[in-house]
mmCIF file of C-alpha atoms in Angstrom:
data_model
loop_
_atom_site.group_PDB
_atom_site.id
_atom_site.type_symbol
_atom_site.label_atom_id
_atom_site.label_comp_id
_atom_site.label_asym_id
_atom_site.label_seq_id
_atom_site.Cartn_x
_atom_site.Cartn_y
_atom_site.Cartn_z
ATOM 1 C CA UNK E 11 -25.689 77.867 171.462
ATOM 2 C CA UNK E 12 -24.534 75.737 168.500
ATOM 3 C CA UNK E 13 -21.130 77.411 168.571
ATOM 4 C CA UNK E 14 -20.824 76.612 172.281
ATOM 5 C CA UNK E 15 -21.514 72.933 171.681
ATOM 6 C CA UNK E 16 -19.083 72.831 168.745
ATOM 7 C CA UNK E 17 -16.434 74.354 170.984
ATOM 8 C CA UNK E 18 -17.177 71.819 173.709
ATOM 9 C CA UNK E 19 -17.023 68.977 171.174
ATOM 10 C CA UNK E 20 -13.646 70.173 169.986
ATOM 11 C CA UNK E 21 -12.436 70.291 173.590
ATOM 12 C CA UNK E 22 -13.585 66.713 174.250
ATOM 13 C CA UNK E 23 -11.895 65.581 171.042
ATOM 14 C CA UNK E 24 -8.677 67.274 172.108
ATOM 15 C CA UNK E 25 -8.760 65.447 175.437
ATOM 16 C CA UNK E 26 -9.272 61.944 174.040
ATOM 17 C CA UNK E 27 -7.110 61.985 170.922
ATOM 18 C CA UNK E 28 -3.450 61.404 170.408
ATOM 19 C CA UNK E 29 -1.944 63.812 167.895
ATOM 20 C CA UNK E 30 -0.335 62.910 164.602
ATOM 21 C CA UNK E 31 1.343 65.897 163.050
ATOM 22 C CA UNK E 32 0.957 65.560 159.297
ATOM 23 C CA UNK E 33 4.120 66.905 157.669
ATOM 24 C CA UNK E 34 5.132 67.342 154.054
ATOM 25 C CA UNK E 35 8.581 65.859 154.631
ATOM 26 C CA UNK E 36 10.043 64.075 157.654
ATOM 27 C CA UNK E 37 13.220 66.037 156.946
ATOM 28 C CA UNK E 38 11.370 69.232 157.907
ATOM 29 C CA UNK E 39 10.958 68.136 161.533
ATOM 30 C CA UNK E 40 14.258 67.296 163.311
ATOM 31 C CA UNK E 41 12.514 65.737 166.312
ATOM 32 C CA UNK E 42 10.713 63.353 163.937
ATOM 33 C CA UNK E 43 13.642 62.779 161.575
ATOM 34 C CA UNK E 44 15.761 61.433 164.449
ATOM 35 C CA UNK E 45 13.962 58.071 164.239
ATOM 36 C CA UNK E 46 15.784 57.353 160.985
ATOM 37 C CA UNK E 47 19.433 56.264 161.148
ATOM 38 C CA UNK E 48 21.672 59.209 160.212
ATOM 39 C CA UNK E 49 18.517 61.057 159.124
ATOM 40 C CA UNK E 50 18.140 58.797 156.083
ATOM 41 C CA UNK E 51 14.440 58.476 155.181
ATOM 42 C CA UNK E 52 13.825 55.382 153.016
ATOM 43 C CA UNK E 53 12.734 55.841 149.430
ATOM 44 C CA UNK E 54 10.509 52.796 149.956
ATOM 45 C CA UNK E 55 6.851 53.814 149.974
ATOM 46 C CA UNK E 56 7.477 57.467 149.129
ATOM 47 C CA UNK E 57 5.469 57.203 145.899
ATOM 48 C CA UNK E 58 2.448 55.527 147.562
ATOM 49 C CA UNK E 59 -0.692 57.335 146.319
ATOM 50 C CA UNK E 60 -2.205 59.359 149.136
ATOM 51 C CA UNK E 61 0.723 58.705 151.497
ATOM 52 C CA UNK E 62 0.730 60.808 154.678
ATOM 53 C CA UNK E 63 3.835 61.449 156.760
ATOM 54 C CA UNK E 64 2.919 61.393 160.442
ATOM 55 C CA UNK E 65 5.027 62.489 163.371
ATOM 56 C CA UNK E 66 3.317 60.629 166.212
ATOM 57 C CA UNK E 67 2.975 63.009 169.165
ATOM 58 C CA UNK E 68 1.793 62.125 172.660
ATOM 59 C CA UNK E 69 2.093 64.174 175.895
ATOM 60 C CA UNK E 70 3.725 66.976 173.921
ATOM 61 C CA UNK E 71 6.617 65.115 172.330
ATOM 62 C CA UNK E 72 7.252 62.835 169.381
ATOM 63 C CA UNK E 73 7.659 59.090 169.868
ATOM 64 C CA UNK E 74 7.946 57.632 166.364
ATOM 65 C CA UNK E 75 7.288 58.357 162.688
ATOM 66 C CA UNK E 76 4.777 56.704 160.358
ATOM 67 C CA UNK E 77 4.319 56.698 156.601
ATOM 68 C CA UNK E 78 0.582 56.085 156.348
ATOM 69 C CA UNK E 79 -1.345 54.818 153.319
ATOM 70 C CA UNK E 80 -4.661 56.708 153.391
ATOM 71 C CA UNK E 81 -6.152 54.537 150.639
ATOM 72 C CA UNK E 82 -5.575 51.144 152.268
ATOM 73 C CA UNK E 83 -5.848 52.659 155.802
ATOM 74 C CA UNK E 84 -2.737 50.887 157.037
ATOM 75 C CA UNK E 85 0.801 52.111 157.529
ATOM 76 C CA UNK E 86 3.468 51.602 154.886
ATOM 77 C CA UNK E 87 5.952 51.583 157.761
ATOM 78 C CA UNK E 88 6.735 53.032 161.164
ATOM 79 C CA UNK E 89 10.216 54.107 162.257
ATOM 80 C CA UNK E 90 11.277 54.100 165.913
ATOM 81 C CA UNK E 91 14.060 53.672 168.456
ATOM 82 C CA UNK E 92 14.031 50.655 170.748
ATOM 83 C CA UNK E 93 13.650 51.549 174.434
ATOM 84 C CA UNK E 94 14.057 49.114 177.350
ATOM 85 C CA UNK E 95 10.766 48.832 179.186
ATOM 86 C CA UNK E 96 10.398 50.789 182.429
ATOM 87 C CA UNK E 97 7.336 48.847 183.532
ATOM 88 C CA UNK E 98 3.712 49.756 182.978
ATOM 89 C CA UNK E 99 1.053 47.602 181.405
ATOM 90 C CA UNK E 100 -0.712 47.710 178.073
ATOM 91 C CA UNK E 101 -2.673 50.853 177.260
ATOM 92 C CA UNK E 102 -6.402 50.223 177.771
ATOM 93 C CA UNK E 103 -7.412 52.963 175.323
ATOM 94 C CA UNK E 104 -7.087 53.084 171.552
ATOM 95 C CA UNK E 105 -6.382 56.562 170.270
ATOM 96 C CA UNK E 106 -7.729 58.167 167.128
ATOM 97 C CA UNK E 107 -6.053 60.975 165.252
ATOM 98 C CA UNK E 108 -8.316 63.771 164.003
ATOM 99 C CA UNK E 109 -5.553 65.231 161.832
ATOM 100 C CA UNK E 110 -5.623 62.122 159.666
ATOM 101 C CA UNK E 111 -9.401 62.395 159.426
ATOM 102 C CA UNK E 112 -9.109 65.911 158.096
ATOM 103 C CA UNK E 113 -6.487 64.741 155.615
ATOM 104 C CA UNK E 114 -8.776 62.171 153.998
ATOM 105 C CA UNK E 115 -11.829 64.419 154.238
ATOM 106 C CA UNK E 116 -13.934 62.322 156.558
ATOM 107 C CA UNK E 117 -13.888 63.924 159.992
ATOM 108 C CA UNK E 118 -17.109 65.267 161.413
ATOM 109 C CA UNK E 119 -18.584 66.118 164.792
ATOM 110 C CA UNK E 120 -21.985 65.132 166.128
ATOM 111 C CA UNK E 121 -22.986 66.766 169.400
ATOM 112 C CA UNK E 122 -26.178 65.911 171.248
ATOM 113 C CA UNK E 123 -26.802 68.426 174.056
ATOM 114 C CA UNK E 124 -29.894 66.592 175.296
ATOM 115 C CA UNK E 125 -27.883 63.453 176.018
ATOM 116 C CA UNK E 126 -24.690 65.139 177.037
ATOM 117 C CA UNK E 127 -21.773 65.660 174.691
ATOM 118 C CA UNK E 128 -21.077 62.876 172.241
ATOM 119 C CA UNK E 129 -18.403 62.999 169.590
ATOM 120 C CA UNK E 130 -18.776 60.960 166.423
ATOM 121 C CA UNK E 131 -15.165 61.165 165.314
ATOM 122 C CA UNK E 132 -14.979 59.214 162.086
ATOM 123 C CA UNK E 133 -17.588 58.701 159.408
ATOM 124 C CA UNK E 134 -18.227 55.498 157.439
ATOM 125 C CA UNK E 135 -15.284 56.299 155.201
ATOM 126 C CA UNK E 136 -12.714 56.426 158.006
ATOM 127 C CA UNK E 137 -10.787 54.036 160.199
ATOM 128 C CA UNK E 138 -12.462 52.987 163.418
ATOM 129 C CA UNK E 139 -11.744 50.783 166.417
ATOM 130 C CA UNK E 140 -14.899 48.870 165.503
ATOM 131 C CA UNK E 141 -13.499 47.883 162.104
ATOM 132 C CA UNK E 142 -11.561 45.109 163.819
ATOM 133 C CA UNK E 143 -14.414 43.849 166.003
ATOM 134 C CA UNK E 144 -15.516 40.339 164.956
ATOM 135 C CA UNK E 145 -13.265 40.609 161.891
ATOM 136 C CA UNK E 146 -11.222 37.509 162.710
ATOM 137 C CA UNK E 147 -8.062 39.633 162.795
ATOM 138 C CA UNK E 148 -6.041 41.121 165.638
ATOM 139 C CA UNK E 149 -5.198 44.796 165.848
ATOM 140 C CA UNK E 150 -1.559 43.990 165.207
ATOM 141 C CA UNK E 151 0.936 46.636 166.285
ATOM 142 C CA UNK E 152 3.565 47.507 163.704
ATOM 143 C CA UNK E 153 5.660 49.516 166.140
ATOM 144 C CA UNK E 154 5.321 47.116 169.105
ATOM 145 C CA UNK E 155 4.391 48.538 172.492
ATOM 146 C CA UNK E 156 6.838 46.092 174.106
ATOM 147 C CA UNK E 157 9.772 47.890 172.450
ATOM 148 C CA UNK E 158 9.094 51.079 174.403
ATOM 149 C CA UNK E 159 9.033 52.624 177.822
ATOM 150 C CA UNK E 160 6.102 54.708 179.058
ATOM 151 C CA UNK E 161 4.901 57.125 177.636
ATOM 152 C CA UNK E 162 6.156 56.003 174.204
ATOM 153 C CA UNK E 163 4.499 52.657 174.879
ATOM 154 C CA UNK E 164 1.134 54.419 175.224
ATOM 155 C CA UNK E 165 1.712 56.314 171.979
ATOM 156 C CA UNK E 166 1.806 53.061 169.985
ATOM 157 C CA UNK E 167 -1.888 52.443 170.687
ATOM 158 C CA UNK E 168 -3.098 54.414 167.708
ATOM 159 C CA UNK E 169 -5.066 53.111 164.744
ATOM 160 C CA UNK E 170 -2.429 54.392 162.317
ATOM 161 C CA UNK E 171 0.044 51.980 163.954
ATOM 162 C CA UNK E 172 -1.998 48.786 163.599
ATOM 163 C CA UNK E 173 -2.913 46.451 160.752
ATOM 164 C CA UNK E 174 -5.275 43.480 160.516
ATOM 165 C CA UNK E 175 -2.978 40.652 161.584
ATOM 166 C CA UNK E 176 -3.692 36.947 161.580
ATOM 167 C CA UNK E 177 -4.147 36.020 165.273
ATOM 168 C CA UNK E 178 -1.950 32.928 165.059
ATOM 169 C CA UNK E 179 0.919 34.933 163.575
ATOM 170 C CA UNK E 180 0.441 37.892 165.919
ATOM 171 C CA UNK E 181 0.280 35.819 169.085
ATOM 172 C CA UNK E 182 2.947 33.269 168.207
ATOM 173 C CA UNK E 183 5.857 33.541 165.774
ATOM 174 C CA UNK E 184 5.714 37.321 165.259
ATOM 175 C CA UNK E 185 5.454 37.889 169.014
ATOM 176 C CA UNK E 186 8.417 35.560 169.563
ATOM 177 C CA UNK E 187 10.385 37.403 166.874
ATOM 178 C CA UNK E 188 9.737 40.752 168.589
ATOM 179 C CA UNK E 189 10.822 39.238 171.918
ATOM 180 C CA UNK E 190 14.046 37.947 170.356
ATOM 181 C CA UNK E 191 14.737 41.432 169.026
ATOM 182 C CA UNK E 192 14.207 42.819 172.535
ATOM 183 C CA UNK E 193 16.908 40.485 173.884
ATOM 184 C CA UNK E 194 19.240 41.381 171.008
ATOM 185 C CA UNK E 195 18.768 45.130 171.366
ATOM 186 C CA UNK E 196 19.274 44.997 175.145
ATOM 187 C CA UNK E 197 22.496 43.003 174.916
ATOM 188 C CA UNK E 198 24.146 44.259 171.739
ATOM 189 C CA UNK E 199 23.036 47.808 170.956
ATOM 190 C CA UNK E 200 23.631 51.232 172.391
ATOM 191 C CA UNK E 201 20.770 52.284 170.142
ATOM 192 C CA UNK E 202 18.611 50.360 167.687
ATOM 193 C CA UNK E 203 16.863 52.011 164.758
ATOM 194 C CA UNK E 204 13.902 49.953 163.576
ATOM 195 C CA UNK E 205 11.587 50.026 160.566
ATOM 196 C CA UNK E 206 8.472 47.858 160.510
ATOM 197 C CA UNK E 207 5.859 47.773 157.784
ATOM 198 C CA UNK E 208 3.171 45.966 155.845
ATOM 199 C CA UNK E 209 2.576 45.001 152.225
ATOM 200 C CA UNK E 210 -1.092 45.595 151.322
ATOM 201 C CA UNK E 211 -3.065 42.911 149.520
ATOM 202 C CA UNK E 212 -4.456 43.499 146.049
ATOM 203 C CA UNK E 213 -8.079 43.197 147.148
ATOM 204 C CA UNK E 214 -8.475 41.631 150.575
ATOM 205 C CA UNK E 215 -10.274 43.880 153.047
ATOM 206 C CA UNK E 216 -12.136 43.947 156.320
ATOM 207 C CA UNK E 217 -15.648 44.681 155.066
ATOM 208 C CA UNK E 218 -18.400 46.188 157.210
ATOM 209 C CA UNK E 219 -21.897 46.869 155.848
ATOM 210 C CA UNK E 220 -20.637 46.089 152.342
ATOM 211 C CA UNK E 221 -17.969 48.793 152.639
ATOM 212 C CA UNK E 222 -14.248 48.072 152.331
ATOM 213 C CA UNK E 223 -12.859 49.393 155.586
ATOM 214 C CA UNK E 224 -9.243 48.297 156.138
ATOM 215 C CA UNK E 225 -6.922 46.446 153.790
ATOM 216 C CA UNK E 226 -5.644 43.100 155.082
ATOM 217 C CA UNK E 227 -1.914 43.046 154.288
ATOM 218 C CA UNK E 228 -0.285 40.060 152.637
ATOM 219 C CA UNK E 229 3.015 40.429 154.512
ATOM 220 C CA UNK E 230 4.583 42.050 157.540
ATOM 221 C CA UNK E 231 8.269 42.956 157.638
ATOM 222 C CA UNK E 232 10.824 44.694 159.802
ATOM 223 C CA UNK E 233 14.473 45.725 159.717
ATOM 224 C CA UNK E 234 16.900 47.024 162.321
ATOM 225 C CA UNK E 235 20.211 48.839 162.513
ATOM 226 C CA UNK E 236 22.091 48.366 165.785
ATOM 227 C CA UNK E 237 24.763 50.999 166.576
ATOM 228 C CA UNK E 238 27.371 51.754 169.263
ATOM 229 C CA UNK E 239 27.709 54.869 171.420
ATOM 230 C CA UNK E 240 29.307 56.704 168.506
ATOM 231 C CA UNK E 241 26.536 55.783 166.081
ATOM 232 C CA UNK E 242 28.663 53.230 164.233
ATOM 233 C CA UNK E 243 26.866 50.138 162.929
ATOM 234 C CA UNK E 244 27.336 46.965 164.955
ATOM 235 C CA UNK E 245 24.740 44.623 163.524
ATOM 236 C CA UNK E 246 21.716 44.662 161.255
ATOM 237 C CA UNK E 247 18.974 42.287 160.227
ATOM 238 C CA UNK E 248 15.486 41.937 158.890
ATOM 239 C CA UNK E 249 12.529 39.590 158.678
ATOM 240 C CA UNK E 250 9.307 39.032 156.751
ATOM 241 C CA UNK E 251 6.197 36.968 157.388
ATOM 242 C CA UNK E 252 3.151 36.065 155.333
ATOM 243 C CA UNK E 253 0.054 37.289 157.169
ATOM 244 C CA UNK E 254 -1.571 33.856 157.402
ATOM 245 C CA UNK E 255 -1.850 30.897 159.748
ATOM 246 C CA UNK E 256 1.435 29.607 158.304
ATOM 247 C CA UNK E 257 2.845 31.258 161.441
ATOM 248 C CA UNK E 258 6.372 31.525 160.054
ATOM 249 C CA UNK E 259 8.865 34.398 160.229
ATOM 250 C CA UNK E 260 11.727 34.312 157.744
ATOM 251 C CA UNK E 261 14.960 35.938 158.931
ATOM 252 C CA UNK E 262 16.726 38.035 156.288
ATOM 253 C CA UNK E 263 19.551 40.477 155.842
ATOM 254 C CA UNK E 264 18.676 44.113 155.173
ATOM 255 C CA UNK E 265 19.798 43.671 151.565
ATOM 256 C CA UNK E 266 17.636 40.558 151.179
ATOM 257 C CA UNK E 267 14.648 42.440 152.561
ATOM 258 C CA UNK E 268 15.221 45.128 149.943
ATOM 259 C CA UNK E 269 15.155 42.456 147.238
ATOM 260 C CA UNK E 270 11.940 41.062 148.733
ATOM 261 C CA UNK E 271 10.258 44.482 148.813
ATOM 262 C CA UNK E 272 11.305 45.124 145.228
ATOM 263 C CA UNK E 273 8.791 42.478 144.127
ATOM 264 C CA UNK E 274 5.995 44.830 145.176
ATOM 265 C CA UNK E 275 7.180 48.043 143.580
ATOM 266 C CA UNK E 276 8.004 49.355 140.134
ATOM 267 C CA UNK E 277 10.221 51.977 141.786
ATOM 268 C CA UNK E 278 13.715 51.219 143.130
ATOM 269 C CA UNK E 279 13.538 50.302 146.820
ATOM 270 C CA UNK E 280 16.820 52.038 147.620
ATOM 271 C CA UNK E 281 18.454 51.915 151.035
ATOM 272 C CA UNK E 282 16.288 51.256 154.070
ATOM 273 C CA UNK E 283 18.995 52.713 156.325
ATOM 274 C CA UNK E 284 21.943 54.973 155.579
ATOM 275 C CA UNK E 285 24.401 52.760 153.684
ATOM 276 C CA UNK E 286 22.056 49.916 154.669
ATOM 277 C CA UNK E 287 23.696 49.945 158.120
ATOM 278 C CA UNK E 288 27.092 48.814 156.884
ATOM 279 C CA UNK E 289 30.158 49.605 158.986
#
């Protein structure tokens, strides 16, 4: 009987979860590697302790790639292609990814036959939708849902693609910046390769029941490489914003963003894109 309920639990989990394929190297998975310009994976973040490389899969195909920091429980960055929207509203569900739970050793099932099947997906040590409730922070998308068509838009609603974001920043200047990028990508690019990430704070966390749950990043950043039909660079740019009520996004070049990121690493940042998107 117990085995039957465990099987049923696993089935329910399969039905409600988006999949994140944990890979050793993005280069090993061509359908995931394609989100990086000319297959160039940044050196930035590669030495992050406990980093997990996720190929974000939804409805049986990949939609973007994420380098995930399992210690701080936020992404180092996500890499994606811009897609013009084809309509469709915001996803009403937030997906969890059991593969990441297994990776950090905190996934468990709890089935209760008397009350029907219930699935307790993540323990106290793992990320949860509830971590953000009454925290004072938005679940801020890194890879924005507005830069995608359905079903890729739906795939962005995963906890490995959000960070605690100051509401004023998320709903104002960062939102406006993402909208400006939408206009740019639509008018100037045959394809746009985008990286967007977060810089974790030293010791600022969402705390629940005296447990540090999710790190509150100090900064958000993004960078893009806009190319023509032949994959030749047309334009590039970047931006960074302090995750506070300052509500200010600073526009940068890709090289300037590299210099900014270097402040937070004792390893060389290297190129964010192949040849840093130079023609």
